[in-house]
Amino acid sequence: MTTARVETRGSQQAQRGPAWLGETLGYLRRNPSMIVGGLLLLALVLFTGLGRLIVDTNAANPLSAPPAQPPGPGVPLGSDPQGRDILSVMILGTWLTVRTGLVAGALGVAIGSAIGLYAGYVGGRWDKAITWIVDVLLTVPAILLLVMIAAVVQTELTSLGMALIIAALAWRRPARQVRSQMLVIRNAGYIEMARLSGLGPLRIIFGEIVPNLLPFLISSFVTAVSAAILAGVGLEAMGLGPQNEPTLGMTIFWIMELSAFLRGMWWWIVPPLAILVVLFVGLYLVNAGLDELANPRLRRRA
């Protein structure tokens, strides 16, 4: 009997492996946008990852190259009027900008999800109070608060400091969205069974609810990262970012500040804009591909 059970379990596990692989391949076939978006993001990862191993990123500092040079020997993408090698600036700036979005998006989704899960599960007065606070904060334009906070703490601001500033407001929408999802599933049959079996609130939330919300949380994270990068680039383009770090937003600020358009320095203008376009298109396509996982209606149609 024992041998038969082991063989049965082994055959079941062997069947699950190919089935899981088939489902994944079928999902990717139905979502070519996921593949294209993933390839675009992978290209940026390779660009900044391998670039930091091959190219000397210290050349992103001022006076590291002849100023205002078009692409040529020694400066493949040219240099800016401050003597920065643009290739080094793009490699380092892409990493700093993406890191800002990842940190701010992760903090925003984590804090917002915790608040939304608690409010939706507990309900009652706490739910009403938290919902009222979130609704009030959502009416305040985020860019206005971000500009005020960044202007106050601008002295020696770093890209990680910028991420914390953005994360201070990035939790509001995830909190509202997770609470809405929580209201839908908190009275589901399997949740009632978990309560009747004696599981506590924390075990129900993290053992039963969060795994079912995981596709939605991943999609929310990608959206939060996109919004955080956009907010960071916007603040930096206004001169409110880290003055001593060559992020993509600060590069755009110096492009406008030093009149690169009027001076015809196309080699300085094109690279940061091209990287931002690839980054946002990649994030959008990945998020569009994740919709099927996060949206049960789309899964049923597929």
Short mmCIF file of the C-alpha atoms (twelve columns), coordinates in Angstrom:
data_MODEL
# 
_entry.id   MODEL 
# 
loop_
_atom_site.group_PDB 
_atom_site.id 
_atom_site.type_symbol 
_atom_site.label_atom_id 
_atom_site.label_alt_id 
_atom_site.label_comp_id 
_atom_site.label_asym_id 
_atom_site.label_seq_id 
_atom_site.Cartn_x 
_atom_site.Cartn_y 
_atom_site.Cartn_z 
_atom_site.pdbx_PDB_model_num 
ATOM 1   C CA . MET A 1   0.000   0.000  0.000   1 
ATOM 2   C CA . THR A 2   2.804   2.402  0.908   1 
ATOM 3   C CA . THR A 3   4.572   1.773  -2.385  1 
ATOM 4   C CA . ALA A 4   1.349   2.346  -4.304  1 
ATOM 5   C CA . ARG A 5   0.751   5.652  -2.533  1 
ATOM 6   C CA . VAL A 6   4.290   6.847  -3.267  1 
ATOM 7   C CA . GLU A 7   3.890   5.901  -6.921  1 
ATOM 8   C CA . THR A 8   0.522   7.687  -7.067  1 
ATOM 9   C CA . ARG A 9   1.965   10.863 -5.533  1 
ATOM 10  C CA . GLY A 10  4.926   10.721 -7.890  1 
ATOM 11  C CA . SER A 11  2.668   10.383 -10.919 1 
ATOM 12  C CA . GLN A 12  0.499   13.270 -9.709  1 
ATOM 13  C CA . GLN A 13  3.533   15.513 -9.263  1 
ATOM 14  C CA . ALA A 14  4.804   14.535 -12.701 1 
ATOM 15  C CA . GLN A 15  1.441   15.453 -14.191 1 
ATOM 16  C CA . ARG A 16  1.350   18.805 -12.382 1 
ATOM 17  C CA . GLY A 17  4.733   19.820 -13.796 1 
ATOM 18  C CA . PRO A 18  3.789   19.548 -17.509 1 
ATOM 19  C CA . ALA A 19  0.313   20.916 -16.755 1 
ATOM 20  C CA . TRP A 20  1.793   23.989 -15.062 1 
ATOM 21  C CA . LEU A 21  4.232   24.476 -17.937 1 
ATOM 22  C CA . GLY A 22  1.441   24.118 -20.476 1 
ATOM 23  C CA . GLU A 23  -0.720  26.659 -18.679 1 
ATOM 24  C CA . THR A 24  2.185   29.123 -18.568 1 
ATOM 25  C CA . LEU A 25  2.928   28.707 -22.270 1 
ATOM 26  C CA . GLY A 26  -0.770  29.033 -23.098 1 
ATOM 27  C CA . TYR A 27  -0.988  32.201 -21.033 1 
ATOM 28  C CA . LEU A 28  2.029   33.716 -22.828 1 
ATOM 29  C CA . ARG A 29  0.531   32.723 -26.202 1 
ATOM 30  C CA . ARG A 30  -2.643  34.598 -25.348 1 
ATOM 31  C CA . ASN A 31  -0.660  37.597 -24.130 1 
ATOM 32  C CA . PRO A 32  2.027   38.570 -26.651 1 
ATOM 33  C CA . SER A 33  2.125   41.986 -24.980 1 
ATOM 34  C CA . MET A 34  3.541   40.277 -21.882 1 
ATOM 35  C CA . ILE A 35  6.391   38.821 -23.933 1 
ATOM 36  C CA . VAL A 36  7.171   42.090 -25.724 1 
ATOM 37  C CA . GLY A 37  7.008   44.094 -22.505 1 
ATOM 38  C CA . GLY A 38  9.204   41.579 -20.709 1 
ATOM 39  C CA . LEU A 39  11.785  41.711 -23.508 1 
ATOM 40  C CA . LEU A 40  11.868  45.525 -23.390 1 
ATOM 41  C CA . LEU A 41  12.416  45.507 -19.633 1 
ATOM 42  C CA . LEU A 42  15.013  42.745 -19.964 1 
ATOM 43  C CA . ALA A 43  16.873  44.863 -22.516 1 
ATOM 44  C CA . LEU A 44  17.027  47.724 -20.006 1 
ATOM 45  C CA . VAL A 45  18.188  45.358 -17.254 1 
ATOM 46  C CA . LEU A 46  20.987  44.084 -19.493 1 
ATOM 47  C CA . PHE A 47  21.863  47.625 -20.567 1 
ATOM 48  C CA . THR A 48  22.281  48.946 -17.037 1 
ATOM 49  C CA . GLY A 49  23.504  45.662 -15.494 1 
ATOM 50  C CA . LEU A 50  26.152  44.726 -18.033 1 
ATOM 51  C CA . GLY A 51  26.905  48.378 -18.704 1 
ATOM 52  C CA . ARG A 52  27.978  48.943 -15.121 1 
ATOM 53  C CA . LEU A 53  30.436  46.047 -15.483 1 
ATOM 54  C CA . ILE A 54  31.854  47.165 -18.827 1 
ATOM 55  C CA . VAL A 55  31.687  50.975 -18.736 1 
ATOM 56  C CA . ASP A 56  33.295  53.177 -16.094 1 
ATOM 57  C CA . THR A 57  30.311  54.906 -14.490 1 
ATOM 58  C CA . ASN A 58  32.629  57.428 -12.827 1 
ATOM 59  C CA . ALA A 59  32.579  59.147 -16.209 1 
ATOM 60  C CA . ALA A 60  29.034  60.225 -15.300 1 
ATOM 61  C CA . ASN A 61  30.609  62.882 -13.051 1 
ATOM 62  C CA . PRO A 62  31.257  66.426 -14.373 1 
ATOM 63  C CA . LEU A 63  34.580  67.139 -16.120 1 
ATOM 64  C CA . SER A 64  35.120  63.454 -16.895 1 
ATOM 65  C CA . ALA A 65  35.112  64.048 -20.660 1 
ATOM 66  C CA . PRO A 66  35.546  66.952 -23.094 1 
ATOM 67  C CA . PRO A 67  32.395  69.083 -22.764 1 
ATOM 68  C CA . ALA A 68  29.667  69.258 -25.427 1 
ATOM 69  C CA . GLN A 69  31.234  66.666 -27.739 1 
ATOM 70  C CA . PRO A 70  29.110  64.801 -30.315 1 
ATOM 71  C CA . PRO A 71  29.405  61.000 -30.506 1 
ATOM 72  C CA . GLY A 72  32.911  59.944 -31.397 1 
ATOM 73  C CA . PRO A 73  35.979  58.033 -30.181 1 
ATOM 74  C CA . GLY A 74  36.011  57.783 -26.402 1 
ATOM 75  C CA . VAL A 75  32.456  59.115 -26.084 1 
ATOM 76  C CA . PRO A 76  30.122  56.735 -28.024 1 
ATOM 77  C CA . LEU A 77  27.025  58.806 -27.171 1 
ATOM 78  C CA . GLY A 78  28.833  62.121 -26.849 1 
ATOM 79  C CA . SER A 79  29.149  64.318 -23.764 1 
ATOM 80  C CA . ASP A 80  27.130  67.126 -22.205 1 
ATOM 81  C CA . PRO A 81  28.261  70.733 -21.559 1 
ATOM 82  C CA . GLN A 82  29.332  69.758 -18.035 1 
ATOM 83  C CA . GLY A 83  31.753  67.132 -19.309 1 
ATOM 84  C CA . ARG A 84  29.707  64.032 -18.459 1 
ATOM 85  C CA . ASP A 85  29.967  60.968 -20.689 1 
ATOM 86  C CA . ILE A 86  26.362  60.444 -21.802 1 
ATOM 87  C CA . LEU A 87  26.700  56.656 -22.098 1 
ATOM 88  C CA . SER A 88  27.813  56.452 -18.468 1 
ATOM 89  C CA . VAL A 89  25.039  58.832 -17.456 1 
ATOM 90  C CA . MET A 90  22.419  56.658 -19.188 1 
ATOM 91  C CA . ILE A 91  23.728  53.421 -17.653 1 
ATOM 92  C CA . LEU A 92  23.851  54.830 -14.119 1 
ATOM 93  C CA . GLY A 93  20.775  57.040 -14.527 1 
ATOM 94  C CA . THR A 94  18.598  54.162 -15.738 1 
ATOM 95  C CA . TRP A 95  19.490  52.115 -12.664 1 
ATOM 96  C CA . LEU A 96  18.894  55.038 -10.256 1 
ATOM 97  C CA . THR A 97  15.549  55.894 -11.854 1 
ATOM 98  C CA . VAL A 98  14.297  52.293 -11.875 1 
ATOM 99  C CA . ARG A 99  15.489  51.799 -8.297  1 
ATOM 100 C CA . THR A 100 13.498  54.849 -7.213  1 
ATOM 101 C CA . GLY A 101 10.375  53.399 -8.817  1 
ATOM 102 C CA . LEU A 102 10.907  49.929 -7.346  1 
ATOM 103 C CA . VAL A 103 11.477  51.191 -3.797  1 
ATOM 104 C CA . ALA A 104 8.589   53.668 -3.892  1 
ATOM 105 C CA . GLY A 105 6.248   51.166 -5.568  1 
ATOM 106 C CA . ALA A 106 7.121   48.358 -3.139  1 
ATOM 107 C CA . LEU A 107 6.651   50.567 -0.080  1 
ATOM 108 C CA . GLY A 108 3.433   52.069 -1.425  1 
ATOM 109 C CA . VAL A 109 1.859   48.701 -2.272  1 
ATOM 110 C CA . ALA A 110 3.033   47.095 0.987   1 
ATOM 111 C CA . ILE A 111 1.699   49.878 3.203   1 
ATOM 112 C CA . GLY A 112 -1.488  50.355 1.176   1 
ATOM 113 C CA . SER A 113 -2.183  46.615 1.055   1 
ATOM 114 C CA . ALA A 114 -1.739  46.262 4.808   1 
ATOM 115 C CA . ILE A 115 -4.138  49.140 5.452   1 
ATOM 116 C CA . GLY A 116 -6.667  47.883 2.897   1 
ATOM 117 C CA . LEU A 117 -6.556  44.311 4.188   1 
ATOM 118 C CA . TYR A 118 -7.078  45.429 7.764   1 
ATOM 119 C CA . ALA A 119 -9.895  47.851 6.957   1 
ATOM 120 C CA . GLY A 120 -11.705 45.406 4.686   1 
ATOM 121 C CA . TYR A 121 -11.425 42.450 7.053   1 
ATOM 122 C CA . VAL A 122 -12.262 44.225 10.315  1 
ATOM 123 C CA . GLY A 123 -15.022 46.466 8.935   1 
ATOM 124 C CA . GLY A 124 -17.101 48.605 11.252  1 
ATOM 125 C CA . ARG A 125 -15.864 51.914 12.596  1 
ATOM 126 C CA . TRP A 126 -12.241 51.267 11.767  1 
ATOM 127 C CA . ASP A 127 -13.145 50.586 8.148   1 
ATOM 128 C CA . LYS A 128 -15.197 53.790 7.916   1 
ATOM 129 C CA . ALA A 129 -12.461 55.880 9.536   1 
ATOM 130 C CA . ILE A 130 -9.694  54.506 7.331   1 
ATOM 131 C CA . THR A 131 -11.830 54.815 4.195   1 
ATOM 132 C CA . TRP A 132 -12.666 58.431 5.041   1 
ATOM 133 C CA . ILE A 133 -8.986  59.307 5.553   1 
ATOM 134 C CA . VAL A 134 -7.953  57.632 2.299   1 
ATOM 135 C CA . ASP A 135 -10.776 59.322 0.361   1 
ATOM 136 C CA . VAL A 136 -9.781  62.747 1.714   1 
ATOM 137 C CA . LEU A 137 -6.119  62.214 0.824   1 
ATOM 138 C CA . LEU A 138 -7.050  61.030 -2.669  1 
ATOM 139 C CA . THR A 139 -8.713  64.383 -3.362  1 
ATOM 140 C CA . VAL A 140 -5.422  66.205 -2.775  1 
ATOM 141 C CA . PRO A 141 -3.289  66.414 -5.972  1 
ATOM 142 C CA . ALA A 142 -0.249  64.223 -5.419  1 
ATOM 143 C CA . ILE A 143 2.067   66.417 -7.474  1 
ATOM 144 C CA . LEU A 144 1.288   69.419 -5.253  1 
ATOM 145 C CA . LEU A 145 2.235   67.580 -2.061  1 
ATOM 146 C CA . LEU A 146 5.281   65.995 -3.677  1 
ATOM 147 C CA . VAL A 147 6.568   69.380 -4.863  1 
ATOM 148 C CA . MET A 148 6.111   70.857 -1.388  1 
ATOM 149 C CA . ILE A 149 7.853   67.952 0.354   1 
ATOM 150 C CA . ALA A 150 10.695  67.776 -2.178  1 
ATOM 151 C CA . ALA A 151 11.253  71.535 -1.978  1 
ATOM 152 C CA . VAL A 152 11.526  71.384 1.817   1 
ATOM 153 C CA . VAL A 153 13.990  68.481 1.936   1 
ATOM 154 C CA . GLN A 154 15.836  69.252 -1.297  1 
ATOM 155 C CA . THR A 155 19.181  69.834 0.438   1 
ATOM 156 C CA . GLU A 156 21.422  66.812 -0.242  1 
ATOM 157 C CA . LEU A 157 18.444  64.813 -1.518  1 
ATOM 158 C CA . THR A 158 19.321  61.359 -2.904  1 
ATOM 159 C CA . SER A 159 17.439  59.043 -5.239  1 
ATOM 160 C CA . LEU A 160 16.491  56.847 -2.255  1 
ATOM 161 C CA . GLY A 161 15.241  59.942 -0.447  1 
ATOM 162 C CA . MET A 162 13.170  60.751 -3.530  1 
ATOM 163 C CA . ALA A 163 11.732  57.221 -3.387  1 
ATOM 164 C CA . LEU A 164 10.672  57.718 0.233   1 
ATOM 165 C CA . ILE A 165 9.023   61.031 -0.629  1 
ATOM 166 C CA . ILE A 166 7.009   59.404 -3.412  1 
ATOM 167 C CA . ALA A 167 6.162   56.398 -1.220  1 
ATOM 168 C CA . ALA A 168 4.679   58.784 1.366   1 
ATOM 169 C CA . LEU A 169 1.722   59.201 -1.017  1 
ATOM 170 C CA . ALA A 170 1.938   56.033 -3.131  1 
ATOM 171 C CA . TRP A 171 -0.007  53.930 -0.585  1 
ATOM 172 C CA . ARG A 172 -3.358  55.718 -0.995  1 
ATOM 173 C CA . ARG A 173 -4.678  54.081 -4.157  1 
ATOM 174 C CA . PRO A 174 -3.491  50.537 -3.308  1 
ATOM 175 C CA . ALA A 175 -5.197  50.891 0.082   1 
ATOM 176 C CA . ARG A 176 -8.498  51.789 -1.590  1 
ATOM 177 C CA . GLN A 177 -8.239  49.079 -4.227  1 
ATOM 178 C CA . VAL A 178 -7.197  46.286 -1.840  1 
ATOM 179 C CA . ARG A 179 -10.005 47.216 0.541   1 
ATOM 180 C CA . SER A 180 -12.491 46.914 -2.338  1 
ATOM 181 C CA . GLN A 181 -11.132 43.470 -3.210  1 
ATOM 182 C CA . MET A 182 -11.271 42.495 0.456   1 
ATOM 183 C CA . LEU A 183 -14.954 43.412 0.724   1 
ATOM 184 C CA . VAL A 184 -15.701 41.052 -2.154  1 
ATOM 185 C CA . ILE A 185 -13.926 37.982 -0.796  1 
ATOM 186 C CA . ARG A 186 -14.108 38.336 3.001   1 
ATOM 187 C CA . ASN A 187 -17.467 36.518 3.099   1 
ATOM 188 C CA . ALA A 188 -16.508 33.837 0.569   1 
ATOM 189 C CA . GLY A 189 -17.153 30.213 1.454   1 
ATOM 190 C CA . TYR A 190 -13.542 29.238 1.998   1 
ATOM 191 C CA . ILE A 191 -13.082 32.216 4.362   1 
ATOM 192 C CA . GLU A 192 -16.094 31.086 6.404   1 
ATOM 193 C CA . MET A 193 -14.678 27.567 6.536   1 
ATOM 194 C CA . ALA A 194 -11.342 28.956 7.748   1 
ATOM 195 C CA . ARG A 195 -13.124 30.862 10.522  1 
ATOM 196 C CA . LEU A 196 -15.098 27.784 11.554  1 
ATOM 197 C CA . SER A 197 -11.910 25.719 11.655  1 
ATOM 198 C CA . GLY A 198 -10.537 28.081 14.312  1 
ATOM 199 C CA . LEU A 199 -7.973  30.045 12.275  1 
ATOM 200 C CA . GLY A 200 -7.147  33.494 13.598  1 
ATOM 201 C CA . PRO A 201 -7.459  36.725 11.585  1 
ATOM 202 C CA . LEU A 202 -3.757  36.908 10.681  1 
ATOM 203 C CA . ARG A 203 -3.666  33.298 9.446   1 
ATOM 204 C CA . ILE A 204 -6.844  33.859 7.426   1 
ATOM 205 C CA . ILE A 205 -5.513  37.080 5.872   1 
ATOM 206 C CA . PHE A 206 -2.011  35.853 5.028   1 
ATOM 207 C CA . GLY A 207 -2.807  32.177 4.528   1 
ATOM 208 C CA . GLU A 208 -6.104  32.344 2.658   1 
ATOM 209 C CA . ILE A 209 -6.758  35.847 1.329   1 
ATOM 210 C CA . VAL A 210 -3.343  37.179 0.277   1 
ATOM 211 C CA . PRO A 211 -2.509  34.152 -1.959  1 
ATOM 212 C CA . ASN A 212 -5.776  34.710 -3.835  1 
ATOM 213 C CA . LEU A 213 -5.002  38.429 -4.163  1 
ATOM 214 C CA . LEU A 214 -1.433  37.844 -5.329  1 
ATOM 215 C CA . PRO A 215 -2.091  38.375 -9.081  1 
ATOM 216 C CA . PHE A 216 -3.932  41.602 -8.267  1 
ATOM 217 C CA . LEU A 217 -1.117  42.744 -5.947  1 
ATOM 218 C CA . ILE A 218 1.512   42.046 -8.622  1 
ATOM 219 C CA . SER A 219 -0.463  44.085 -11.151 1 
ATOM 220 C CA . SER A 220 -0.845  46.861 -8.576  1 
ATOM 221 C CA . PHE A 221 2.899   46.785 -7.952  1 
ATOM 222 C CA . VAL A 222 3.705   47.232 -11.650 1 
ATOM 223 C CA . THR A 223 1.248   50.141 -11.820 1 
ATOM 224 C CA . ALA A 224 2.748   51.678 -8.678  1 
ATOM 225 C CA . VAL A 225 6.278   51.401 -10.080 1 
ATOM 226 C CA . SER A 226 5.205   53.148 -13.294 1 
ATOM 227 C CA . ALA A 227 3.486   55.928 -11.349 1 
ATOM 228 C CA . ALA A 228 6.480   56.323 -9.016  1 
ATOM 229 C CA . ILE A 229 8.938   56.600 -11.913 1 
ATOM 230 C CA . LEU A 230 6.700   59.139 -13.623 1 
ATOM 231 C CA . ALA A 231 6.384   61.188 -10.421 1 
ATOM 232 C CA . GLY A 232 10.127  61.030 -9.797  1 
ATOM 233 C CA . VAL A 233 11.016  62.079 -13.335 1 
ATOM 234 C CA . GLY A 234 8.482   64.921 -13.129 1 
ATOM 235 C CA . LEU A 235 9.930   66.265 -9.875  1 
ATOM 236 C CA . GLU A 236 13.494  65.929 -11.123 1 
ATOM 237 C CA . ALA A 237 12.665  67.656 -14.399 1 
ATOM 238 C CA . MET A 238 11.549  70.634 -12.306 1 
ATOM 239 C CA . GLY A 239 14.894  70.672 -10.524 1 
ATOM 240 C CA . LEU A 240 13.605  69.155 -7.278  1 
ATOM 241 C CA . GLY A 241 15.563  65.928 -7.516  1 
ATOM 242 C CA . PRO A 242 19.009  64.781 -6.356  1 
ATOM 243 C CA . GLN A 243 21.441  67.349 -7.713  1 
ATOM 244 C CA . ASN A 244 24.464  65.057 -7.375  1 
ATOM 245 C CA . GLU A 245 23.032  61.929 -9.021  1 
ATOM 246 C CA . PRO A 246 22.617  61.560 -12.807 1 
ATOM 247 C CA . THR A 247 19.069  60.198 -12.865 1 
ATOM 248 C CA . LEU A 248 17.075  60.357 -16.096 1 
ATOM 249 C CA . GLY A 249 14.869  63.104 -14.666 1 
ATOM 250 C CA . MET A 250 17.839  65.243 -13.638 1 
ATOM 251 C CA . THR A 251 19.352  64.704 -17.097 1 
ATOM 252 C CA . ILE A 252 16.162  66.129 -18.623 1 
ATOM 253 C CA . PHE A 253 16.369  69.050 -16.165 1 
ATOM 254 C CA . TRP A 254 19.909  69.900 -17.295 1 
ATOM 255 C CA . ILE A 255 18.892  69.494 -20.940 1 
ATOM 256 C CA . MET A 256 16.272  72.199 -20.450 1 
ATOM 257 C CA . GLU A 257 18.418  74.296 -18.111 1 
ATOM 258 C CA . LEU A 258 21.360  74.437 -20.526 1 
ATOM 259 C CA . SER A 259 19.199  74.932 -23.668 1 
ATOM 260 C CA . ALA A 260 20.220  71.732 -25.442 1 
ATOM 261 C CA . PHE A 261 17.349  72.136 -27.914 1 
ATOM 262 C CA . LEU A 262 18.510  75.586 -29.008 1 
ATOM 263 C CA . ARG A 263 22.115  74.421 -29.219 1 
ATOM 264 C CA . GLY A 264 21.191  71.436 -31.394 1 
ATOM 265 C CA . MET A 265 22.688  68.862 -29.015 1 
ATOM 266 C CA . TRP A 266 20.509  65.997 -30.257 1 
ATOM 267 C CA . TRP A 267 22.930  63.357 -28.916 1 
ATOM 268 C CA . TRP A 268 22.163  64.597 -25.403 1 
ATOM 269 C CA . ILE A 269 18.385  64.827 -25.877 1 
ATOM 270 C CA . VAL A 270 17.567  61.516 -27.560 1 
ATOM 271 C CA . PRO A 271 19.047  58.873 -25.166 1 
ATOM 272 C CA . PRO A 272 17.111  59.729 -21.945 1 
ATOM 273 C CA . LEU A 273 13.853  60.166 -23.854 1 
ATOM 274 C CA . ALA A 274 14.358  56.867 -25.705 1 
ATOM 275 C CA . ILE A 275 15.092  54.986 -22.468 1 
ATOM 276 C CA . LEU A 276 12.020  56.451 -20.761 1 
ATOM 277 C CA . VAL A 277 9.841   55.479 -23.732 1 
ATOM 278 C CA . VAL A 278 11.156  51.891 -23.671 1 
ATOM 279 C CA . LEU A 279 10.726  51.740 -19.888 1 
ATOM 280 C CA . PHE A 280 7.139   52.992 -19.807 1 
ATOM 281 C CA . VAL A 281 6.059   50.962 -22.850 1 
ATOM 282 C CA . GLY A 282 7.574   47.826 -21.301 1 
ATOM 283 C CA . LEU A 283 5.833   48.406 -17.963 1 
ATOM 284 C CA . TYR A 284 2.529   49.133 -19.721 1 
ATOM 285 C CA . LEU A 285 2.689   45.962 -21.819 1 
ATOM 286 C CA . VAL A 286 3.608   43.800 -18.825 1 
ATOM 287 C CA . ASN A 287 0.768   45.313 -16.820 1 
ATOM 288 C CA . ALA A 288 -1.648  44.726 -19.700 1 
ATOM 289 C CA . GLY A 289 -0.510  41.107 -19.826 1 
ATOM 290 C CA . LEU A 290 -1.079  40.717 -16.083 1 
ATOM 291 C CA . ASP A 291 -4.703  41.822 -16.428 1 
ATOM 292 C CA . GLU A 292 -5.764  38.279 -17.297 1 
ATOM 293 C CA . LEU A 293 -4.336  36.965 -14.042 1 
ATOM 294 C CA . ALA A 294 -5.791  39.772 -11.953 1 
ATOM 295 C CA . ASN A 295 -9.207  39.867 -13.664 1 
ATOM 296 C CA . PRO A 296 -11.339 36.691 -13.364 1 
ATOM 297 C CA . ARG A 297 -13.643 37.836 -16.201 1 
ATOM 298 C CA . LEU A 298 -10.729 37.927 -18.632 1 
ATOM 299 C CA . ARG A 299 -9.606  34.482 -17.479 1 
ATOM 300 C CA . ARG A 300 -13.068 33.059 -18.165 1 
ATOM 301 C CA . ARG A 301 -13.139 34.614 -21.662 1 
ATOM 302 C CA . ALA A 302 -9.717  33.136 -22.417 1 
# 
